[in-house]
Short mmCIF file of C-alpha atoms and ligand atoms in Angstrom, two decimals:
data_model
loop_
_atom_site.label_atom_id
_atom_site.label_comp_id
_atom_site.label_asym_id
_atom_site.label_seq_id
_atom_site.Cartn_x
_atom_site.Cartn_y
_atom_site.Cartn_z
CA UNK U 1203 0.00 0.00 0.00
CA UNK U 1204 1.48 3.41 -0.95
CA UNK U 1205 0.14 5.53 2.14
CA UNK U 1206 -1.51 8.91 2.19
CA UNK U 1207 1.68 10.37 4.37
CA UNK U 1208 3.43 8.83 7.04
CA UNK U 1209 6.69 10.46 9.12
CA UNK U 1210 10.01 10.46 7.59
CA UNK U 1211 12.29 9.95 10.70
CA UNK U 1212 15.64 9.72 9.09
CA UNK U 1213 17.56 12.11 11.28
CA UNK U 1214 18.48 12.36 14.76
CA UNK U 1215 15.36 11.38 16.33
CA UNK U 1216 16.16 8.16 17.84
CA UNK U 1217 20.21 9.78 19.05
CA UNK U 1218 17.96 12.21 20.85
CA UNK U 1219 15.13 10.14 22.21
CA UNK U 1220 18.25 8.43 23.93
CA UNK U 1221 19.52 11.28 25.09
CA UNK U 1222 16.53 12.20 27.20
CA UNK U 1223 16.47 8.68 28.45
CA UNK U 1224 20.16 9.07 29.46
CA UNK U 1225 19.52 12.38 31.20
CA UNK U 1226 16.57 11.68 32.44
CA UNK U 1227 15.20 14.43 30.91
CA UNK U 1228 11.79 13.12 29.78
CA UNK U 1229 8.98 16.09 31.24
CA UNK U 1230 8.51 19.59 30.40
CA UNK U 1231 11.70 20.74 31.45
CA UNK U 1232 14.45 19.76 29.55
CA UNK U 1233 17.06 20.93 26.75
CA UNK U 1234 14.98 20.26 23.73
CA UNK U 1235 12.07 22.03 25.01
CA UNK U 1236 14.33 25.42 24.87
CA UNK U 1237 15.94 24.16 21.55
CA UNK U 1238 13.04 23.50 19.91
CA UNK U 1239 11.15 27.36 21.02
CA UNK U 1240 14.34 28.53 19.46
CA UNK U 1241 14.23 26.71 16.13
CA UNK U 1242 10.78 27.33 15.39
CA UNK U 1243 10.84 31.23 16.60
CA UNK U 1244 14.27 31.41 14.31
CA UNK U 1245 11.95 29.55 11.30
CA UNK U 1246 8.90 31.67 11.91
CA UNK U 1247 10.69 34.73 11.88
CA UNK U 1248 9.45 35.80 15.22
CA UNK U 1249 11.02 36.93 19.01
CA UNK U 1250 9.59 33.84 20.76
CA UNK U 1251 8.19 30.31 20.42
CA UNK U 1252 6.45 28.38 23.45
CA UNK U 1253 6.13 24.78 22.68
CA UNK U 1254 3.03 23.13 23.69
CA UNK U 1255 1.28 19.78 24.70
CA UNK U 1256 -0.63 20.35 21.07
CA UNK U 1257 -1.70 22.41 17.67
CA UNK U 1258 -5.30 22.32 19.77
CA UNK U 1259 -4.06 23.11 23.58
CA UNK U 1260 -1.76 25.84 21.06
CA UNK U 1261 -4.52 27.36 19.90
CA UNK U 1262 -6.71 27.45 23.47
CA UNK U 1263 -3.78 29.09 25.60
CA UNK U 1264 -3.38 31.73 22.87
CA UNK U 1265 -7.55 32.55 22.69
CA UNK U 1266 -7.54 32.79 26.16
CA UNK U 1267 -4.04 35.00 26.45
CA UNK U 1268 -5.96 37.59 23.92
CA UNK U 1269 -8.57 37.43 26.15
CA UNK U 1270 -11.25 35.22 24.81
CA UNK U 1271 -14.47 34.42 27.54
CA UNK U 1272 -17.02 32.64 28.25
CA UNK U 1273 -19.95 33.58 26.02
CA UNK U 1274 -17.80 35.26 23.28
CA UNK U 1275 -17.93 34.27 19.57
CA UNK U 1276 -14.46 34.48 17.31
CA UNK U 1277 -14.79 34.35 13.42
CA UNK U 1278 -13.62 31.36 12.41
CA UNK U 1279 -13.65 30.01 8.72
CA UNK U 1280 -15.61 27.13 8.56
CA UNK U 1281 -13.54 25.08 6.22
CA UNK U 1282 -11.11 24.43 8.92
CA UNK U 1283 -10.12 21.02 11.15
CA UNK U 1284 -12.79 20.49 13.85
CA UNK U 1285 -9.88 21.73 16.14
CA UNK U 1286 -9.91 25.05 15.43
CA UNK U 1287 -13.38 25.39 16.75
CA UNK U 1288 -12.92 23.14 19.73
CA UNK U 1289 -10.13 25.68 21.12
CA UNK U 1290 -12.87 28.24 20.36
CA UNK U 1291 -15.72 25.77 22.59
CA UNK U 1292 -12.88 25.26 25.39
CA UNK U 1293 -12.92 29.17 25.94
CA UNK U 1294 -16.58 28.73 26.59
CA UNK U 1295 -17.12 30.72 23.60
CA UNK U 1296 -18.40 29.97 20.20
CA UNK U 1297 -17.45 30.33 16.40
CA UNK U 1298 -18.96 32.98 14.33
CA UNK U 1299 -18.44 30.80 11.29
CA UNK U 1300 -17.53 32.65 7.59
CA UNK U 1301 -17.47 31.12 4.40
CA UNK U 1302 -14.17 30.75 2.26
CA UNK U 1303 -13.02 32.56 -0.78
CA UNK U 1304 -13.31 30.00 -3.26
CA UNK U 1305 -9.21 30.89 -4.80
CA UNK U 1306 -7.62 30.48 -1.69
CA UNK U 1307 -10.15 28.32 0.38
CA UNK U 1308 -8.76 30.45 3.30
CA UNK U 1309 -11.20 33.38 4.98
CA UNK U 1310 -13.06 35.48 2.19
CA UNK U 1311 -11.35 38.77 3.67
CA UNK U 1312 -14.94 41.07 1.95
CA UNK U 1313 -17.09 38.53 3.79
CA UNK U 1314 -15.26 39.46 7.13
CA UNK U 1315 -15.00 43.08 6.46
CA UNK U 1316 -19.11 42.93 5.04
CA UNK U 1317 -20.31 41.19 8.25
CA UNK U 1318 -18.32 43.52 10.85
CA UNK U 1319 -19.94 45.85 9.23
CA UNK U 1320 -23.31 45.07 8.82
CA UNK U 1321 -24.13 42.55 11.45
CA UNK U 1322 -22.13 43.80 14.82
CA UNK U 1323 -22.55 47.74 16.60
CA UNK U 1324 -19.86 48.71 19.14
CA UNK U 1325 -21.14 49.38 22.38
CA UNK U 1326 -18.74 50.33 25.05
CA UNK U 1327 -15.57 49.60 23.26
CA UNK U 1328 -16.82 46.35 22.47
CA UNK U 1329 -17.97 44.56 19.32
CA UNK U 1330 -21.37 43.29 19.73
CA UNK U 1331 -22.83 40.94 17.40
CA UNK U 1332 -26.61 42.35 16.79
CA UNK U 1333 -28.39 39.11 16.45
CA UNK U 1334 -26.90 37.03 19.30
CA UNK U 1335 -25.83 39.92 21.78
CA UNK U 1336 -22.46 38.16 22.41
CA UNK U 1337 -19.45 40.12 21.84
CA UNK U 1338 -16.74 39.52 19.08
CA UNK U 1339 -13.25 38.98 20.76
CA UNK U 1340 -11.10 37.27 18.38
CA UNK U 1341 -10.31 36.28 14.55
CA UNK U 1342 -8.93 33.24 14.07
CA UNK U 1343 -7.67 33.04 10.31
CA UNK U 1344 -6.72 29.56 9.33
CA UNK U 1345 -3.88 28.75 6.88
CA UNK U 1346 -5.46 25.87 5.12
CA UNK U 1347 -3.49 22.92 3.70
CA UNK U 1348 -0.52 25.19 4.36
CA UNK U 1349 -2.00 27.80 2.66
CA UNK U 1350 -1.64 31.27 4.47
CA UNK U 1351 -4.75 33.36 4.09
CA UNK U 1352 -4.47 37.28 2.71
CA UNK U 1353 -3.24 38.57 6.07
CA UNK U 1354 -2.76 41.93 5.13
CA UNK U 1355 -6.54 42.17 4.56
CA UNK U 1356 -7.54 40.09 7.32
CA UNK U 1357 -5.21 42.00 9.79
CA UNK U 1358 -6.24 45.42 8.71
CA UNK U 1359 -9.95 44.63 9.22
CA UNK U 1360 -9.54 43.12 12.83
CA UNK U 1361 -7.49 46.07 13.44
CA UNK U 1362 -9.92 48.34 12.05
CA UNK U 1363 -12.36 46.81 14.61
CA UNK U 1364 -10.28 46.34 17.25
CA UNK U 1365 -9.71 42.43 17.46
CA UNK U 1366 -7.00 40.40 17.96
CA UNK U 1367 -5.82 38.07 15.83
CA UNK U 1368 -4.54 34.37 16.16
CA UNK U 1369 -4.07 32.55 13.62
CA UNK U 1370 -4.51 28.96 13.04
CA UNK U 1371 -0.95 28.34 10.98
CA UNK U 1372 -1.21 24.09 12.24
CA UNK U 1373 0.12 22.87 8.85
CA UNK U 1374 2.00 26.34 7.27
CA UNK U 1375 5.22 25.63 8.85
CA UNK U 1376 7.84 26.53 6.15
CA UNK U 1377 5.21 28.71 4.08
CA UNK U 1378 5.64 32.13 3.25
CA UNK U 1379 3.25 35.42 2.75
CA UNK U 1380 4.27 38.15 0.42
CA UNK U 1381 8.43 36.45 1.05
CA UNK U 1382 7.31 36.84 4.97
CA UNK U 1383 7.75 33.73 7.18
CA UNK U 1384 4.52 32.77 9.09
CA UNK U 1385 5.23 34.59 12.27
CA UNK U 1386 5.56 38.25 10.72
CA UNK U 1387 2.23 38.15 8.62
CA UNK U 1388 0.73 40.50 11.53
CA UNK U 1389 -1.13 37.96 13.66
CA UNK U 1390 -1.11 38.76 17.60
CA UNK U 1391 0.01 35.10 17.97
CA UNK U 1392 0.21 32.34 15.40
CA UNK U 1393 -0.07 28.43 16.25
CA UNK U 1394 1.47 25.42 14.83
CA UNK U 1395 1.16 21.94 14.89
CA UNK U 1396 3.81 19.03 15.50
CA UNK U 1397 1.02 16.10 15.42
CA UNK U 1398 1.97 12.89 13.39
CA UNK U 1399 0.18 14.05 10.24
CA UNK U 1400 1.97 17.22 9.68
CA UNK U 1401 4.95 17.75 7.70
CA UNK U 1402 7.46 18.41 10.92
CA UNK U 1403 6.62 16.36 13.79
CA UNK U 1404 7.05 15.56 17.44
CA UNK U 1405 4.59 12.49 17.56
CA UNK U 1406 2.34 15.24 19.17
CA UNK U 1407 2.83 19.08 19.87
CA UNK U 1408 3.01 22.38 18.62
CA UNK U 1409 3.94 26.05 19.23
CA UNK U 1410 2.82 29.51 20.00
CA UNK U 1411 4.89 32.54 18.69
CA UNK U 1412 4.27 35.79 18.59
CA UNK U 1413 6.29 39.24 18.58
CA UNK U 1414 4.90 40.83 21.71
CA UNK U 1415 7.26 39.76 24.63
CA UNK U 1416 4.51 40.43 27.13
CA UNK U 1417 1.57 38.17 25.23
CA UNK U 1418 4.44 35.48 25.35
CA UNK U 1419 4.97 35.44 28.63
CA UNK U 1420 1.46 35.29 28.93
CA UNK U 1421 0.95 32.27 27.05
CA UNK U 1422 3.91 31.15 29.08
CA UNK U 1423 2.85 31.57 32.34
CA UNK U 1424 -0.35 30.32 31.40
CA UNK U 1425 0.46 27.30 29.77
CA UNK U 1426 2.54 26.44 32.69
CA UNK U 1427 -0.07 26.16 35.25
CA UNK U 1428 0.34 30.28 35.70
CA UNK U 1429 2.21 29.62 39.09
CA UNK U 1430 3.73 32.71 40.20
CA UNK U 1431 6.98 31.82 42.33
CA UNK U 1432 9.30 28.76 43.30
CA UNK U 1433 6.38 28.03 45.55
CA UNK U 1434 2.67 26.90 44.96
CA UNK U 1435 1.60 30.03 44.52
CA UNK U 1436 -0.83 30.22 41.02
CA UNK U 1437 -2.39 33.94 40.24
CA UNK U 1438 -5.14 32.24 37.74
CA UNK U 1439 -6.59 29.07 36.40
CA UNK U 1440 -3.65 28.20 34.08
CA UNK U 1441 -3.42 25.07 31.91
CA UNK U 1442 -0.61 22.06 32.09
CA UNK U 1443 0.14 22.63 28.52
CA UNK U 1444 3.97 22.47 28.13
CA UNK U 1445 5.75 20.03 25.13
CA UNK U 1446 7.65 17.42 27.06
CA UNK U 1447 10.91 16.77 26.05
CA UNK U 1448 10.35 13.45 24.39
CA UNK U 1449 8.15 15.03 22.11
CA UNK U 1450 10.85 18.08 21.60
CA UNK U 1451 13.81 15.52 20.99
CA UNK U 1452 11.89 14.18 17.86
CA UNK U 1453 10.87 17.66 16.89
CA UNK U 1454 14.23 19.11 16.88
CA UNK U 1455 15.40 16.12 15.11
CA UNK U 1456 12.60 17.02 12.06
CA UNK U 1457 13.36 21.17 12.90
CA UNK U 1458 16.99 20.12 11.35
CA UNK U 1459 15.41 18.94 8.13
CA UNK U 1460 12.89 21.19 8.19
CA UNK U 1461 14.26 22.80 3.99
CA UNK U 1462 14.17 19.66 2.98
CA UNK U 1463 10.93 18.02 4.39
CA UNK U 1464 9.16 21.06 3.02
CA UNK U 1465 10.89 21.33 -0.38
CA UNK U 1466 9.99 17.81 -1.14
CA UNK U 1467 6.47 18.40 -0.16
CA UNK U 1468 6.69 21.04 -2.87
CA UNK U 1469 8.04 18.93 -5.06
CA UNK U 1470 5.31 16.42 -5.02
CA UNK U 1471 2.64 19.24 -5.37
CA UNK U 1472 4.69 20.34 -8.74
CA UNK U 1473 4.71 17.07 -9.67
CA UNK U 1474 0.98 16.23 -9.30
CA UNK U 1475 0.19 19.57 -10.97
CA UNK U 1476 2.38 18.72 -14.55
CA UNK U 1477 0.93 15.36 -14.22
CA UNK U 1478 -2.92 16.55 -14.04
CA UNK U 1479 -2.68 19.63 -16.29
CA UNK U 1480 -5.63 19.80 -18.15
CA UNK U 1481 -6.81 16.46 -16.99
CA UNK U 1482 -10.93 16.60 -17.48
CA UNK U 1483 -12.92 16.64 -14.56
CA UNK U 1484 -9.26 17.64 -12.13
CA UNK U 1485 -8.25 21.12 -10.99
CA UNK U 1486 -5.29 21.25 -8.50
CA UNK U 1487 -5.54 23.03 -5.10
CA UNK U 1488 -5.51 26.54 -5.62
CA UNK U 1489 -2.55 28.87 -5.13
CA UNK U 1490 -3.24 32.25 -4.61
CA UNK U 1491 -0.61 34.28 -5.83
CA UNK U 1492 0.14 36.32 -2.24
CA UNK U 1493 1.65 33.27 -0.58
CA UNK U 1494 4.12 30.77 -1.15
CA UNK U 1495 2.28 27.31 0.65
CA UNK U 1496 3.87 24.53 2.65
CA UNK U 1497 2.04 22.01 0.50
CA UNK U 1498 1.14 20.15 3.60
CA UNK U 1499 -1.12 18.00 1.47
CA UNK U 1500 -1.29 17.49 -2.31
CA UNK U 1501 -4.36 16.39 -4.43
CA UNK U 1502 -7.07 17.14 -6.83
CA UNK U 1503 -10.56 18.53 -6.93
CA UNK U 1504 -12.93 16.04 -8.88
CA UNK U 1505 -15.53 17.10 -10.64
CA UNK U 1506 -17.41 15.55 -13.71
CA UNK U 1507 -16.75 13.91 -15.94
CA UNK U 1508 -14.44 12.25 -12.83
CA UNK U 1509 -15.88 9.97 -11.01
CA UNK U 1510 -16.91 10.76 -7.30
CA UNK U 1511 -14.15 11.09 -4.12
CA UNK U 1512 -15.87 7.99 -2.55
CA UNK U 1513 -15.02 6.38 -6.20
CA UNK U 1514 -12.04 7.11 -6.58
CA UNK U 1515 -11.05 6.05 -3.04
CA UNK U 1516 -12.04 2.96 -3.34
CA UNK U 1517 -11.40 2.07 -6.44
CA UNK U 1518 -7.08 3.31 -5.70
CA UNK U 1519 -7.65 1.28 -2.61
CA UNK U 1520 -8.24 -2.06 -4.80
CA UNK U 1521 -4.67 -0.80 -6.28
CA UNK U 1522 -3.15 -0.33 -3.34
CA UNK U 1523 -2.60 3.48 -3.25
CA UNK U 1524 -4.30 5.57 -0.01
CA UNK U 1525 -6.26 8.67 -0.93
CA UNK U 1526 -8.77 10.55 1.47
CA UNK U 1527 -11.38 12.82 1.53
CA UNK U 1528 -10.37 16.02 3.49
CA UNK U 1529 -12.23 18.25 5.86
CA UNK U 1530 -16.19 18.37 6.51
CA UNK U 1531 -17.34 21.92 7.58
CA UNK U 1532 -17.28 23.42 11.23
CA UNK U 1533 -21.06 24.21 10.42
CA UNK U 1534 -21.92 20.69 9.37
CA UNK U 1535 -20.75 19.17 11.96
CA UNK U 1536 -23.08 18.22 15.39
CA UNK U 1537 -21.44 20.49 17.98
CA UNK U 1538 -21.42 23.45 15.72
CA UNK U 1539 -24.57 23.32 14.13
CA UNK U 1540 -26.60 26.42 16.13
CA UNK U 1541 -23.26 28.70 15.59
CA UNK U 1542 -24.16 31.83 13.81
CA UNK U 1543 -22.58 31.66 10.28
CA UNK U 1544 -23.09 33.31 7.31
CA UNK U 1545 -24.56 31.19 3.42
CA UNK U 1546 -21.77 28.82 3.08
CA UNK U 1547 -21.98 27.95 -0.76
CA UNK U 1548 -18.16 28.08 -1.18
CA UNK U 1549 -17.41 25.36 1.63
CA UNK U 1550 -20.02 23.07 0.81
CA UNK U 1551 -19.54 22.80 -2.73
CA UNK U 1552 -15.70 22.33 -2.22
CA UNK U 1553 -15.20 19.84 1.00
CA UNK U 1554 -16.96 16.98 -1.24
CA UNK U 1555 -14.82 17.15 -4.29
CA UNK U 1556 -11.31 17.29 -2.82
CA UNK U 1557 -9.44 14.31 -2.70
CA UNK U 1558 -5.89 13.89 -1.02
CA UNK U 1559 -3.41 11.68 -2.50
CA UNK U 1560 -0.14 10.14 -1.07
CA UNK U 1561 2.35 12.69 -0.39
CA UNK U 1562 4.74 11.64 2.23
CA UNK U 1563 7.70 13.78 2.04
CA UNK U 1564 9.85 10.56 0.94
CA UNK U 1565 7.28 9.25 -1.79
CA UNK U 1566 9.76 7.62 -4.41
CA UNK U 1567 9.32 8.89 -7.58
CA UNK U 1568 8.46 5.85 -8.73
CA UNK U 1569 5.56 5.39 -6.18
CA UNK U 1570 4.32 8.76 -6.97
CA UNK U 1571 4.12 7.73 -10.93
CA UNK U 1572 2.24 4.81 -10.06
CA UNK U 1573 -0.55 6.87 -8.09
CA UNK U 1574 -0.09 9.54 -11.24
CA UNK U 1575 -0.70 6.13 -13.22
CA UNK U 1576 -3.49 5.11 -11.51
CA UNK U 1577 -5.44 8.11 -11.07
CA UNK U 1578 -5.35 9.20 -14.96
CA UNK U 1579 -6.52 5.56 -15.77
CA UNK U 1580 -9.50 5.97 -13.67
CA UNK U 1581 -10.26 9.71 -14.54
CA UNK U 1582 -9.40 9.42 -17.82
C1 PLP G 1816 -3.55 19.64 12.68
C2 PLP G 1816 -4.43 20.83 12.80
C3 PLP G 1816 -4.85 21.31 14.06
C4 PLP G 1816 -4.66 20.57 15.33
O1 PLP G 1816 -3.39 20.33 15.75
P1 PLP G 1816 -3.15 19.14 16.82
O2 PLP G 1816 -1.69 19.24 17.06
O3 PLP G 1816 -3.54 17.87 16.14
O4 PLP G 1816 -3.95 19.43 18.02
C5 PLP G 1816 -5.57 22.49 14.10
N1 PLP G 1816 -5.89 23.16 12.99
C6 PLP G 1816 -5.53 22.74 11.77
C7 PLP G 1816 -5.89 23.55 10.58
C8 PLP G 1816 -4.78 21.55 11.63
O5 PLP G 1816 -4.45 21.13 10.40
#
């Protein structure tokens, strides 16, 4: 079976999971932890990195540092991993959930700008959203498939309004926004993921960064059970959070190759996209021209004549080649269903006709031809 993407751990990943054994350092303190907040604030571009338990636990420590509550709503896009919106429900607040722009499939930055407008008032220095009285405290931009979304609009919008912004960057490590690394596209804080499925990994984990030294050492104190002194002395209800420094030893081990993981990722998108050029019923994954994506996953959109994603899934499963369907919709999905959203034509139409294909960052060539192979036979 040639497998929709699996790790590449080729490096010094096992040297340095021995290493923590040896030193015993195996919990949230440790050597790797630091290293690893370095790398990725050196790769992102930005003062600080603070490596967490998670992309998800990530993305709740930096809501609540901007100061999301209980009762809020943040604008979320609702093509997005359910995550995204569970960070927003473990704030106790809720996802005001926007359609996509339909060439990025990140936010549709006139949709944002057209419902701050027309469906919120501010009312003591607050935005207020009209229908459902709650008050707007966050965007949360997501950079989908590695994709970063049109920042400078998004940013000057929530600024225009007041909001912070934290964006949702799980997949875009390695991607680039107008020839800016992910942690200078204007965000308050930006959040990535080490899980298993992304391109750099630590088994599990991610990272906060940000520019403002005090918001970091907000997320830091908070993410580290917000305890105040050498003794047990805690000044809020903080979150055990941290990376450990297992999972830091195998992500500094994949922050060494990081180039290279990414650049092959590339290369399997550019290879995919001679392969299917002008292929009937195929369009690639679109590539706005404002950023420069991580190509976390490569694939096609099917439409007819091509047969269906369920199709075509099963029928490269009978030849031994893993493809997948890729995100349902926040709004489609049980926990999210009463959210206030706006129409979401652009989402719907597009979650059903993507299909991922194998794009491990050490697919042989010769593997990859065979899934090229495979997939014109069947669409053709
Ligand atoms: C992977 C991912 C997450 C979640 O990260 P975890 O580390 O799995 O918690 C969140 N958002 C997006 C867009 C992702 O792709």
């Amino acid at each position: 079976m040639i497998p929709l993407c699996t790790p590449s751990l080729e490096g010094n990943e096992a040297l340095y999971l021995q290493q923590c054994i040896e030193t015993t350092y195996v919990s949230s303190v440790g050597p790797f932890v630091n290293r690893i907040e370095a790398m990725v604030a050196e790769a992102t571009g930005t003062a600080s990195a603070i490596a967490t338990s998670s992309g998800t636990t990530g993305l709740h420590v930096a809501l609540t540092a901007v100061g999301v509550e209980p009762g809020d709503l943040v604008i979320l896009p609702a093509f997005t991993f359910i995550a995204s919106a569970n960070a927003i429900a473990h704030c106790g607040a809720q996802p005001w959930l926007m359609d996509i722009d339909p060439a990025s499939w990140t936010m549709d930055t006139q949709l944002l700008a057209r419902c701050l407008e027309k469906e919120t008032e501010r009312r003591d220095g607050m935005v207020i959203h009209r229908a459902s009285g709650r008050r707007v405290a966050a965007v949360l931009p997501v950079y989908t498939l590695g994709m970063p979304a049109d920042m400078d609009a998004v940013v000057t919008i929530a600024r225009a309004h007041h909001l912070p912004v934290v964006a949702d960057a799980a997949a875009a490590l390695g991607a680039t926004y107008r020839g800016r690394p992910i942690g200078q596209l204007g965000a308050d804080l930006s959040v990535i993921s080490f899980n298993g499925n992304k391109t750099i990994t630590a088994g599990g984990g991610g990272a906060v960064v940000g520019e403002d030294m005090d918001l970091i050492a907000l997320v830091r104190h908070l993410s580290t059970t917000a305890r105040t002194g050498e003794e047990y002395d805690h000044d809020r209800v903080g979150f055990n959070y941290r990376m450990t420094n297992l999972q830091a030893a195998v992500g500094c081990a994949q922050m060494e190759r990081m180039d290279a993981l990414v650049a092959a990722k590339r290369r399997i998108h550019e290879t995919y996209q001679t392969a299917f050029a002008g292929l009937a019923g195929t369009t690639l994954f679109p590539r706005p021209n404002w950023a420069d994506s991580s190509c976390w996953f490569s694939g096609l959109v099917l439409s007819p004549p091509a047969p269906l994603v369920a199709e075509m899934k099963l029928q490269l499963r009978t030849v031994g080649i893993e493809a997948r369907s890729f995100w349902k919709p926040v709004h489609l999905q049980r926990p999210y269903q009463d959210c206030p959203r706006t129409p979401m034509p652009v989402s719907e139409a597009v979650w059903t006709k993507v299909l991922t294909l194998p794009c491990s960052s050490h697919l042989s060539a010769s593997d990859q031809g065979e899934v090229i192979a495979a997939v014109r036979k069947l669409v053709g």
